[in-house]
Coordinates of C-alpha atoms and ligand atoms in Angstrom, one line a residue:
M5 CA 25.0 19.5 5.1
I6 CA 21.1 20.0 4.0
P7 CA 18.5 19.8 6.8
Y8 CA 15.9 16.8 7.2
E9 CA 12.9 15.5 9.0
V10 CA 11.9 12.0 9.0
S11 CA 9.4 9.7 9.2
F12 CA 9.5 6.3 9.7
P13 CA 5.8 5.3 11.6
T14 CA 4.8 1.8 9.9
H15 CA 4.8 -0.5 12.9
V16 CA 7.1 -4.0 11.5
L17 CA 6.7 -7.6 12.7
F18 CA 9.7 -9.7 11.1
G19 CA 10.6 -13.1 10.9
C20 CA 9.7 -16.0 10.0
G21 CA 6.1 -16.7 10.9
E22 CA 5.4 -13.4 11.2
L23 CA 2.0 -14.1 8.6
T24 CA 0.1 -16.0 11.6
K25 CA -0.5 -12.8 12.9
I26 CA -2.0 -10.6 10.0
G27 CA -5.2 -11.6 11.6
S28 CA -5.4 -10.2 15.5
E29 CA -3.1 -7.4 13.2
A30 CA -6.5 -6.5 11.0
A31 CA -8.2 -6.3 13.5
K32 CA -6.4 -3.6 15.6
L33 CA -7.9 -1.6 12.4
G34 CA -10.7 -2.7 10.9
H35 CA -13.6 -5.3 9.9
K36 CA -13.7 -5.0 7.4
A37 CA -10.5 -5.9 4.8
L38 CA -10.0 -5.9 1.1
L39 CA -6.7 -7.6 0.5
V40 CA -5.5 -6.8 -2.4
T41 CA -3.1 -9.6 -4.3
G42 CA -1.9 -10.6 -8.2
G43 CA -3.4 -13.1 -10.2
K44 CA -2.0 -16.6 -9.4
A45 CA 1.9 -16.5 -7.2
V46 CA 0.1 -15.7 -4.2
R47 CA -2.4 -18.3 -4.3
A48 CA -0.2 -21.5 -5.8
A49 CA 2.3 -20.9 -3.1
G50 CA -0.7 -21.4 -0.3
I51 CA 0.5 -18.1 0.7
L52 CA -3.4 -16.2 0.1
Q53 CA -5.8 -19.3 2.0
R54 CA -3.4 -19.3 4.6
A55 CA -4.2 -15.4 5.3
I56 CA -7.7 -15.6 3.7
Q57 CA -8.2 -17.9 7.3
Y58 CA -6.3 -16.0 9.7
L59 CA -8.2 -12.9 9.4
T60 CA -11.9 -15.2 9.2
E61 CA -10.7 -16.5 12.3
S62 CA -10.1 -12.7 13.9
N63 CA -13.6 -12.4 12.2
V64 CA -12.2 -10.3 10.3
T65 CA -13.7 -10.1 7.0
P66 CA -11.6 -9.9 3.8
I67 CA -13.5 -8.7 0.3
L68 CA -10.7 -10.2 -1.8
Y69 CA -8.9 -8.9 -5.7
D70 CA -6.9 -10.7 -7.5
R71 CA -6.2 -8.3 -10.1
I72 CA -3.4 -6.1 -9.8
E73 CA -0.2 -7.0 -12.9
P74 CA 3.2 -6.8 -12.4
N75 CA 4.0 -2.8 -13.3
P76 CA 0.1 -2.3 -11.8
R77 CA -2.8 0.3 -14.3
T78 CA -4.6 2.9 -12.3
S79 CA -7.2 1.1 -13.8
S80 CA -6.3 -1.8 -12.3
V81 CA -6.6 1.0 -9.2
D82 CA -9.7 2.2 -9.7
A83 CA -11.9 -0.6 -9.7
G84 CA -10.0 -1.6 -6.4
A85 CA -11.2 1.5 -4.8
A86 CA -14.9 1.1 -6.5
L87 CA -14.8 -2.6 -4.6
A88 CA -13.7 -1.5 -1.8
R89 CA -16.9 1.5 -1.4
E90 CA -19.5 -0.5 -2.4
H91 CA -18.4 -2.7 0.6
A92 CA -18.4 -0.1 3.4
C93 CA -14.4 -2.0 3.2
D94 CA -12.2 -0.1 6.7
L95 CA -9.4 -1.5 5.4
V96 CA -7.2 -2.3 3.1
I97 CA -4.0 -5.4 2.8
A98 CA -1.9 -5.6 0.6
I99 CA -0.1 -9.2 0.0
G100 CA 1.9 -9.3 -2.9
G101 CA 5.2 -7.3 -4.1
G102 CA 6.0 -3.8 -5.1
S103 CA 3.1 -3.6 -7.8
V104 CA 0.8 -4.5 -5.7
M105 CA 1.1 -3.1 -2.5
D106 CA 1.4 -0.1 -4.0
A107 CA -1.9 -0.2 -6.3
A108 CA -3.0 -1.1 -2.4
K109 CA -1.8 2.4 -0.6
M110 CA -4.1 4.0 -3.6
I111 CA -6.3 1.8 -3.5
A112 CA -6.8 2.6 0.6
L113 CA -6.0 6.6 -0.1
T114 CA -8.6 6.7 -3.6
A115 CA -11.6 4.6 -1.4
K116 CA -12.2 7.8 1.0
S117 CA -10.9 10.4 -1.8
Q118 CA -13.7 8.6 -5.0
R119 CA -10.8 10.7 -7.0
P120 CA -8.9 8.5 -9.7
A121 CA -6.5 6.9 -9.2
Y122 CA -4.5 9.9 -13.1
D123 CA -5.3 12.7 -10.6
Y124 CA -2.7 12.6 -8.7
M125 CA 0.2 11.9 -11.5
R126 CA 2.3 14.3 -12.4
G127 CA 0.8 13.6 -16.0
N128 CA -2.4 14.7 -15.2
P129 CA -2.4 18.5 -16.5
D130 CA -5.9 19.3 -13.6
G131 CA -4.8 17.2 -10.8
L132 CA -3.0 17.4 -7.8
F133 CA 0.2 16.1 -8.3
A134 CA 1.5 19.9 -7.0
Q135 CA -0.5 19.1 -3.0
L136 CA 0.7 15.2 -2.0
A137 CA 2.7 16.7 0.9
T138 CA 0.1 17.7 2.9
I139 CA -2.6 14.7 1.5
T140 CA -2.9 12.5 4.9
D141 CA -6.3 11.1 4.4
A142 CA -7.1 7.7 4.1
L143 CA -8.0 3.4 5.0
P144 CA -5.4 2.8 7.6
I145 CA -3.6 -0.3 5.2
I146 CA -1.2 -3.7 6.2
T147 CA 1.3 -4.3 3.4
V148 CA 2.3 -8.1 3.3
P149 CA 5.7 -8.8 1.1
T150 CA 5.8 -11.4 -0.9
V151 CA 9.6 -10.5 -2.6
A152 CA 11.9 -9.2 -1.1
A153 CA 12.0 -6.3 -3.8
T154 CA 11.1 -2.9 -3.1
G155 CA 10.8 -1.7 0.5
S156 CA 7.1 -0.2 0.0
E157 CA 6.0 -1.8 2.5
A158 CA 7.5 0.4 4.9
N159 CA 7.6 3.7 2.9
E160 CA 4.5 6.2 1.6
K161 CA 5.6 5.7 -2.5
S162 CA 3.2 3.8 -5.3
V163 CA 4.6 4.1 -8.3
L164 CA 1.7 3.6 -11.1
T165 CA 0.7 3.1 -14.8
H166 CA -1.5 5.3 -16.6
W167 CA -1.8 3.2 -20.2
D168 CA -3.4 5.6 -22.3
T169 CA -0.4 7.9 -21.7
H170 CA 2.0 5.5 -21.6
E171 CA 3.4 7.5 -18.1
K172 CA 4.8 5.0 -14.7
S173 CA 6.1 7.9 -12.1
S174 CA 5.4 7.7 -8.2
M175 CA 3.9 9.5 -6.3
S176 CA 5.1 10.9 -2.8
M177 CA 2.5 11.6 -0.1
P178 CA 1.7 11.6 4.0
A179 CA -1.5 8.6 3.3
L180 CA 0.4 6.1 1.8
F181 CA 2.9 4.8 4.8
P182 CA 0.8 1.5 5.6
R183 CA -0.1 1.3 10.0
T184 CA 1.3 -2.7 10.1
A185 CA 4.2 -4.4 7.5
L186 CA 4.5 -8.0 8.2
L187 CA 7.5 -8.9 6.0
D188 CA 8.0 -12.8 6.5
P189 CA 11.1 -14.1 5.0
T190 CA 9.8 -17.5 4.0
L191 CA 6.9 -15.8 1.5
T192 CA 9.6 -15.3 -0.2
Y193 CA 10.9 -18.8 -0.2
S194 CA 8.6 -19.1 -4.0
V195 CA 10.1 -16.5 -5.3
P196 CA 11.7 -18.0 -8.8
S197 CA 15.4 -17.4 -9.1
R198 CA 14.4 -15.0 -12.4
V199 CA 12.5 -12.6 -10.1
T200 CA 15.2 -12.8 -7.5
A201 CA 17.8 -11.9 -8.8
E202 CA 15.9 -8.8 -10.8
S203 CA 14.3 -7.8 -7.3
S204 CA 17.9 -7.8 -6.1
A205 CA 18.8 -5.9 -8.4
D206 CA 16.7 -2.6 -7.7
I207 CA 17.7 -3.3 -4.4
F208 CA 21.4 -2.4 -4.8
S209 CA 19.7 0.5 -7.1
H210 CA 17.3 2.0 -4.7
L211 CA 20.7 1.8 -2.7
F212 CA 23.1 3.6 -4.7
E213 CA 21.8 5.6 -6.7
A214 CA 21.1 8.3 -4.2
Y215 CA 24.7 7.2 -2.5
L216 CA 26.2 7.8 -5.7
I217 CA 25.2 11.7 -5.9
S218 CA 24.5 12.1 -2.4
A219 CA 26.0 16.2 -0.4
P220 CA 28.6 16.3 2.1
S221 CA 28.0 14.9 5.3
T222 CA 26.1 11.6 5.2
H223 CA 28.8 9.1 7.2
V224 CA 25.9 7.5 9.4
Q225 CA 23.5 6.8 5.8
D226 CA 26.8 6.0 4.3
G227 CA 27.7 3.7 6.4
I228 CA 24.6 2.5 6.8
T229 CA 23.9 2.4 3.1
E230 CA 27.6 0.3 2.3
S231 CA 27.1 -2.2 5.5
L232 CA 23.1 -2.8 3.1
I233 CA 24.8 -3.3 -0.4
R234 CA 26.7 -6.0 1.5
Q235 CA 24.5 -8.1 2.3
V236 CA 22.8 -8.1 -0.9
V237 CA 25.7 -8.6 -3.5
H238 CA 26.6 -11.5 -1.0
F239 CA 23.0 -13.3 -0.7
A240 CA 21.6 -12.5 -3.8
P241 CA 23.6 -15.1 -5.4
I242 CA 23.3 -17.8 -2.7
A243 CA 19.0 -16.9 -2.4
V244 CA 19.3 -17.6 -6.5
A245 CA 20.9 -21.0 -6.3
E246 CA 19.0 -21.5 -3.2
P247 CA 15.2 -20.2 -2.8
R248 CA 14.3 -21.5 0.9
H249 CA 17.6 -20.7 2.6
E250 CA 16.4 -18.6 5.8
E251 CA 19.6 -16.2 5.9
A252 CA 19.8 -15.0 2.7
R253 CA 16.0 -14.5 2.0
S254 CA 15.9 -12.7 5.8
T255 CA 17.8 -10.4 4.9
L256 CA 17.8 -8.8 0.8
L257 CA 13.7 -8.5 2.7
W258 CA 14.9 -6.3 5.7
A259 CA 17.8 -5.1 3.7
S260 CA 14.4 -3.7 0.7
T261 CA 12.8 -2.5 3.7
L262 CA 15.8 -0.3 4.2
A263 CA 17.3 1.0 0.6
I264 CA 14.2 2.8 0.7
S265 CA 14.2 4.4 5.1
P266 CA 15.4 7.7 5.8
F267 CA 18.3 5.9 7.2
T268 CA 20.0 5.1 4.1
L269 CA 17.7 8.6 2.6
A270 CA 18.4 11.2 5.1
G271 CA 19.6 14.2 4.1
R272 CA 20.9 12.7 0.5
G273 CA 19.2 16.0 -1.1
A274 CA 19.4 14.1 -4.7
G275 CA 16.6 12.3 -6.4
Y276 CA 16.3 8.8 -8.2
P277 CA 17.6 9.8 -11.7
L278 CA 18.5 6.2 -12.7
H279 CA 14.7 4.9 -11.6
Q280 CA 13.1 8.7 -14.5
L281 CA 15.1 6.9 -17.4
E282 CA 13.6 3.1 -16.5
H283 CA 10.0 4.3 -15.9
P284 CA 8.9 4.8 -19.6
L285 CA 10.8 1.0 -20.3
S286 CA 8.6 -0.2 -17.8
G287 CA 5.4 2.6 -18.9
H288 CA 6.1 1.4 -22.6
Y289 CA 7.2 -2.4 -22.6
D290 CA 6.1 -3.8 -19.2
I291 CA 9.5 -4.9 -18.6
S292 CA 10.4 -5.8 -15.4
H293 CA 11.2 -2.8 -12.8
G294 CA 14.3 -4.1 -11.2
R295 CA 15.1 -5.5 -14.6
G296 CA 14.9 -2.1 -16.5
L297 CA 17.2 -0.4 -13.5
S298 CA 20.2 -3.0 -14.6
I299 CA 20.2 -3.3 -17.5
L300 CA 20.4 0.5 -17.8
A301 CA 22.5 0.6 -14.7
L302 CA 26.3 -0.5 -16.1
P303 CA 26.0 3.0 -19.2
Y304 CA 24.9 5.1 -16.6
F305 CA 27.9 4.7 -14.7
R306 CA 29.5 4.6 -17.2
Q307 CA 28.5 8.0 -19.5
I308 CA 28.0 9.6 -16.1
I309 CA 28.8 8.7 -12.8
A310 CA 32.2 8.2 -13.9
H311 CA 32.9 11.7 -15.2
D312 CA 31.2 13.4 -12.4
R313 CA 31.2 11.7 -8.9
P314 CA 33.7 9.6 -9.4
D315 CA 34.9 9.9 -6.1
R316 CA 32.0 8.4 -4.4
L317 CA 32.0 5.4 -7.5
A318 CA 35.5 4.7 -6.4
R319 CA 34.3 4.7 -2.5
M320 CA 31.2 2.3 -3.5
G321 CA 33.9 -0.2 -5.2
R322 CA 36.1 -0.4 -1.6
Q323 CA 33.2 -0.2 0.8
C324 CA 31.3 -3.2 -1.3
F325 CA 33.3 -5.0 -4.2
G326 CA 36.7 -5.7 -3.5
V327 CA 37.8 -2.4 -5.4
T328 CA 41.2 -1.5 -4.1
H329 CA 43.1 1.1 -7.5
P330 CA 44.1 4.2 -5.0
D331 CA 43.8 5.9 -8.4
D332 CA 39.7 6.9 -8.3
Q333 CA 39.4 7.4 -11.6
Q334 CA 40.6 3.6 -11.6
A335 CA 38.7 2.5 -9.2
A336 CA 35.4 4.7 -10.6
F337 CA 36.3 1.8 -13.5
D338 CA 37.0 -1.1 -11.7
T339 CA 33.5 -1.0 -9.7
I340 CA 32.0 -0.4 -12.7
D341 CA 33.2 -4.2 -13.6
A342 CA 33.0 -5.1 -10.4
V343 CA 29.8 -4.7 -10.8
A344 CA 29.1 -5.9 -14.5
A345 CA 30.4 -9.3 -13.1
W346 CA 27.5 -9.2 -9.4
F347 CA 24.7 -8.9 -12.5
A348 CA 26.6 -11.8 -14.6
R349 CA 25.8 -14.4 -11.4
L350 CA 22.8 -13.0 -10.9
G351 CA 21.9 -13.9 -14.5
I352 CA 21.1 -10.3 -15.6
T353 CA 22.8 -10.0 -19.3
E354 CA 20.0 -8.5 -21.3
R355 CA 20.4 -5.9 -23.5
L356 CA 16.8 -3.3 -24.9
A357 CA 16.7 -4.8 -27.8
D358 CA 16.3 -8.7 -26.0
F359 CA 12.5 -7.2 -25.0
G360 CA 11.5 -6.4 -28.3
I361 CA 12.0 -2.5 -28.7
P362 CA 11.9 -1.2 -31.6
H363 CA 14.9 0.8 -32.5
A364 CA 13.2 4.0 -34.1
A365 CA 11.7 3.6 -30.4
L366 CA 14.4 5.0 -28.1
E367 CA 13.7 9.1 -29.3
T368 CA 10.6 8.5 -28.1
L369 CA 11.8 7.2 -25.2
A370 CA 13.8 9.1 -24.2
E371 CA 11.5 12.1 -24.5
D372 CA 9.4 10.5 -21.9
A373 CA 11.9 10.4 -19.4
I374 CA 12.4 14.3 -20.2
R375 CA 9.0 15.3 -19.9
I376 CA 8.3 12.9 -16.7
G377 CA 11.1 12.3 -14.7
G378 CA 12.0 16.8 -15.5
R379 CA 9.4 17.8 -13.8
G380 CA 8.3 20.2 -17.1
S381 CA 12.7 21.4 -16.7
G382 CA 13.6 20.0 -19.7
S383 CA 16.1 17.7 -17.6
I384 CA 16.4 15.4 -15.2
A385 CA 18.4 15.7 -11.5
G386 CA 22.0 13.9 -10.8
S387 CA 24.9 14.3 -10.4
R388 CA 24.0 17.1 -13.1
P389 CA 20.8 18.0 -15.0
I390 CA 20.9 14.3 -17.2
S391 CA 19.5 16.4 -21.7
L392 CA 18.0 14.0 -23.8
R393 CA 20.9 14.0 -25.7
D394 CA 22.2 12.3 -22.2
V395 CA 19.4 10.0 -22.3
L396 CA 19.1 8.7 -25.2
A397 CA 23.2 8.4 -25.4
I398 CA 22.7 6.1 -22.3
Y399 CA 19.7 4.0 -23.7
E400 CA 22.1 4.0 -27.4
A401 CA 24.5 2.2 -25.2
C402 CA 22.3 -0.5 -24.2
Y403 CA 19.9 -0.9 -26.6
Ligands
LIG16 N1 6.4 2.0 -3.8 C1 8.0 1.7 -3.7 O1 8.8 3.0 -3.7 C2 8.8 1.4 -5.0 C3 9.7 1.1 -5.1 C4 10.4 1.0 -6.3 C5 9.6 0.1 -7.3 N2 8.5 0.5 -7.2 C6 7.6 -0.8 -8.3 O2 7.1 -2.1 -7.8 C7 7.1 -2.1 -9.0 C8 7.6 -4.2 -8.6 O3 7.5 -4.8 -7.6 P1 8.3 -5.7 -7.5 O4 9.3 -6.2 -7.6 O5 8.4 -5.9 -6.3 O6 7.9 -7.0 -8.5 P2 6.1 -7.4 -8.7 O7 4.8 -6.8 -7.5 O8 5.2 -6.7 -9.9 O9 6.2 -8.8 -8.0 C9 6.8 -9.8 -9.4 C10 6.2 -11.1 -10.0 O10 6.6 -11.9 -8.9 C11 5.6 -12.6 -8.3 N3 5.5 -12.8 -7.1 C12 5.4 -12.2 -6.3 N4 5.5 -12.8 -5.4 C13 5.8 -14.4 -5.2 C14 5.6 -15.4 -4.4 N5 5.4 -14.9 -3.2 N6 6.0 -16.6 -5.2 C15 6.2 -16.8 -6.4 N7 5.9 -15.0 -6.9 C16 5.5 -14.1 -7.2 C17 4.6 -12.0 -9.0 O11 3.6 -11.8 -9.1 C18 4.9 -11.1 -10.3 O12 5.1 -11.7 -11.8 C19 7.2 -2.3 -9.7 O13 5.9 -1.2 -10.4 C20 7.9 0.0 -9.3 O14 7.6 0.7 -10.4 C21 8.3 0.8 -5.9

């Protein structure tokens, strides 16, 4: 058993219509808010206009920064932080998906520290990466997720891309915990089916990654994780088919928040190897995160987990996918088939070649995965040290 220390400090308000409370919640934390969002979707859905109205009615002045792209870049964070300083904002509000929330959280930090976002990233040799665990100072943050996917709304993580070096990596520090998260499932009704499908695959990957390579004595966490996987497997196809299905959208939204939380992760003692394999794909080719993960998942199961932890793959299959075979090895392979069928139901069937990635680039991508994801160790931590050869074999298998 691995000892753990747990913190879930974000105050969560969950329910259809909770967006109406954004003004009163913001007024508790500040007077002038940098309102961070993406280019079009949130405005097109009418969410942005409503948020501005509620803030203004509560005497909170919104300063709009609507330049966050999917797979957010350090340059966008730096520009947002400069705007927050210029207007003396005392609060940051994120309305959008994981990309917007991750960027807003780093804006809240760097607006105060006055350092470029890249200073905090793994690849910056003169940076602060080694000190992240002790960094606590940032402007207060409110998150309003409009996609059920990353859990960024209530966790201490941010994933950014430094486009000059194509490094995409995650940072984790206490300063990034949002103070308040407003979770309103109706805000996700406008998410297109394609994005709903890949976001659901992302929630699923957050749930299975540490679960499949978990240390022993995590029975409570296992039970919660399996329950969440069952809900995502059941409700994702429903939300894809019926975007305004309240029960499906509500379930996916809360599942996404809990998927990266101490309730599922405490004491696992394991990292996110599949995420380390995905980051170079979106870092170089701007592939959406959930899509990249789902393309890599099946070869990762076949080449790593089915050999190292058939017991865990079999358990996930029996608990969440109706697998019944009594032999663990066979049940592990049956689970892979069941996950493949679920991806197919969601319409996720692409291969890496479909995204214009040249075959000759696979080696560079694999080297990047090892360099950034391996933190200088020469391999990625997982059920065993995952080598350059393993990564390349997985990329080849889904090309
Ligand atoms: N912080 C974390 O813990 C964490 C965990 C996993 C992944 N991530 C990162 O988060 C990012 C992905 O976030 P994401 O999956 O939420 O996607 P996203 O934020 O990139 O959004 C995906 C798309 O959905 C659109 N969209 C958002 N809300 C919408 C709505 N209501 N209606 C219609 N369209 C809408 C966006 O405009 C965008 O085009 C990646 O960079 C990933 O690496 C962060």
